[in-house]
Each structure stands twice: as structure tokens, then as C-alpha cells.
Amino acid sequence: DFYADTNDVKVIISGPGKENITKAVTQSGLRYKDEDNVFINIGICGCKDACYEKSSLFLINCIYDDIEKKYAYPDMVLKHSIREGSVTCFAKPNENKYIKTLLADMESYHFFKKANEYVSCDRIHLLKVVSDHMMDKFPAKDDIREYMRKNLESITGYISRITDSLKTGDQIFFKIREISESYNFTESMEISLNKLLRYYYLKNKRL
């Protein structure tokens, strides 16, 4: 369901699992068709290492799907201070099963795969908050709200960095047109230049 809908931000509460997240991303992708959109998944996950306390926040840099046996890699182009981690996506809550990664959930791979049908990898972000250590009882809703509340500043700060990076879009576009017209670039060359300039700006904050 659409929980919030403003000019800049659309928030959807999807619920857990492949079907829910796929439906939510599809609904959003079809309703707001724009290749410049950004998809951000904010959710909970299990962590196999109890050294990381519940409420620990991770930015996902690698996703492994337990069913398809495939990996997906979000583009880590923004500078940030959030701890990075990899996650394994399961069809159902993990029951003490060996996992390749530090974290586990049921949505990440399907979110990334479906979002990638509408936007490029650099416009897909996943933030996960540790809710349990996989052998624990699933946390109560009030506990999850508290874990999220603890990370609200970090999450909103990261989203602000994404928003700031998008403001450079027009500047980059005109720079591309200028270079393209000067050197008679093909369309594919323009696309490659677009990606390179965006990456350079995000890393160096200047063109």
C-alpha cells in the first residue's frame, strides 16, 4: 500500500517475502515510469554474528539468492559512513541453515532484480536493520519500530545524500550534450559518458 506520496518521495509498505516486494516494486515502477527514479529498500534482516547487536544498520553491497544461486551487486558509488554488508535471500525464515553471508532476509534479491527492470543498478539501494540473530524468536513489532527509530537519522541522512546527487542530473546532462556535439558521439557513447560523469561527480563532488 502507498503509505506516503509526495512530489519527491513515494513510500510503500510491502510486507515480507518475494511476492509482496515484487508486487510493490512493480506497482511503483509502472505508476511512476522514469528511468531517473531511485528505489530504496529499508527493511529488517537476521544476522548470524551476535557481535552485531540488534538494531545495527547495514548498507547492502552484495546479495546472494538461496533459490536461484545467483549474486547481485548494487553499485556503491555514494560516499557514506554506514557499515556495509552482504545478505542471503531466502524463500522463508532461515532455520539455522548455513549461509554464505553475514545477513539474511527474504526480499533483497527480488527487490533488486525487479527494480533493475526499471532503473540502473546505481539507482537501487538497500538498507537493512538487524532484528534478530537467526536463532532468536522473531521480534515484536514494537521492537522493530524501536530498532528503526534508532537508525532514523542515519537512514534519512543517506537518503539526503542520494537526493543531493540527483540535483546534479541537469548539470551532467548539459555537459554530456556539450561534449557529444563537439565530438559527434553516438548514442551508446553518450550513455557510457553519462555513467562515467555521474560516477566521477559522486566520488569527487565536482565536474
JSON list of C-alpha atoms in Angstrom, two decimals, residues 7 23 32 66 77 97 101 125 131-132 142 145 158 203:
[
{"chain": "A", "resi": 7, "resn": "ASN", "atom": "CA", "xyz": [6.26, 15.08, -5.32]},
{"chain": "A", "resi": 23, "resn": "LYS", "atom": "CA", "xyz": [4.24, -6.53, -6.28]},
{"chain": "A", "resi": 32, "resn": "TYR", "atom": "CA", "xyz": [5.92, 6.33, -11.84]},
{"chain": "A", "resi": 66, "resn": "ASP", "atom": "CA", "xyz": [19.43, -19.13, -2.00]},
{"chain": "A", "resi": 77, "resn": "VAL", "atom": "CA", "xyz": [29.00, 4.98, -5.66]},
{"chain": "A", "resi": 97, "resn": "LYS", "atom": "CA", "xyz": [20.77, -23.11, 7.88]},
{"chain": "A", "resi": 101, "resn": "THR", "atom": "CA", "xyz": [26.86, -14.10, 4.11]},
{"chain": "A", "resi": 125, "resn": "HIS", "atom": "CA", "xyz": [19.85, 0.94, -2.61]},
{"chain": "A", "resi": 131, "resn": "SER", "atom": "CA", "xyz": [16.24, -7.56, 14.06]},
{"chain": "A", "resi": 132, "resn": "ASP", "atom": "CA", "xyz": [17.44, -10.96, 15.29]},
{"chain": "A", "resi": 142, "resn": "ASP", "atom": "CA", "xyz": [7.31, -2.61, 18.92]},
{"chain": "A", "resi": 145, "resn": "ARG", "atom": "CA", "xyz": [9.87, 0.14, 15.47]},
{"chain": "A", "resi": 158, "resn": "TYR", "atom": "CA", "xyz": [21.77, 8.62, 3.45]},
{"chain": "A", "resi": 203, "resn": "LYS", "atom": "CA", "xyz": [33.23, 10.43, -5.89]}
]
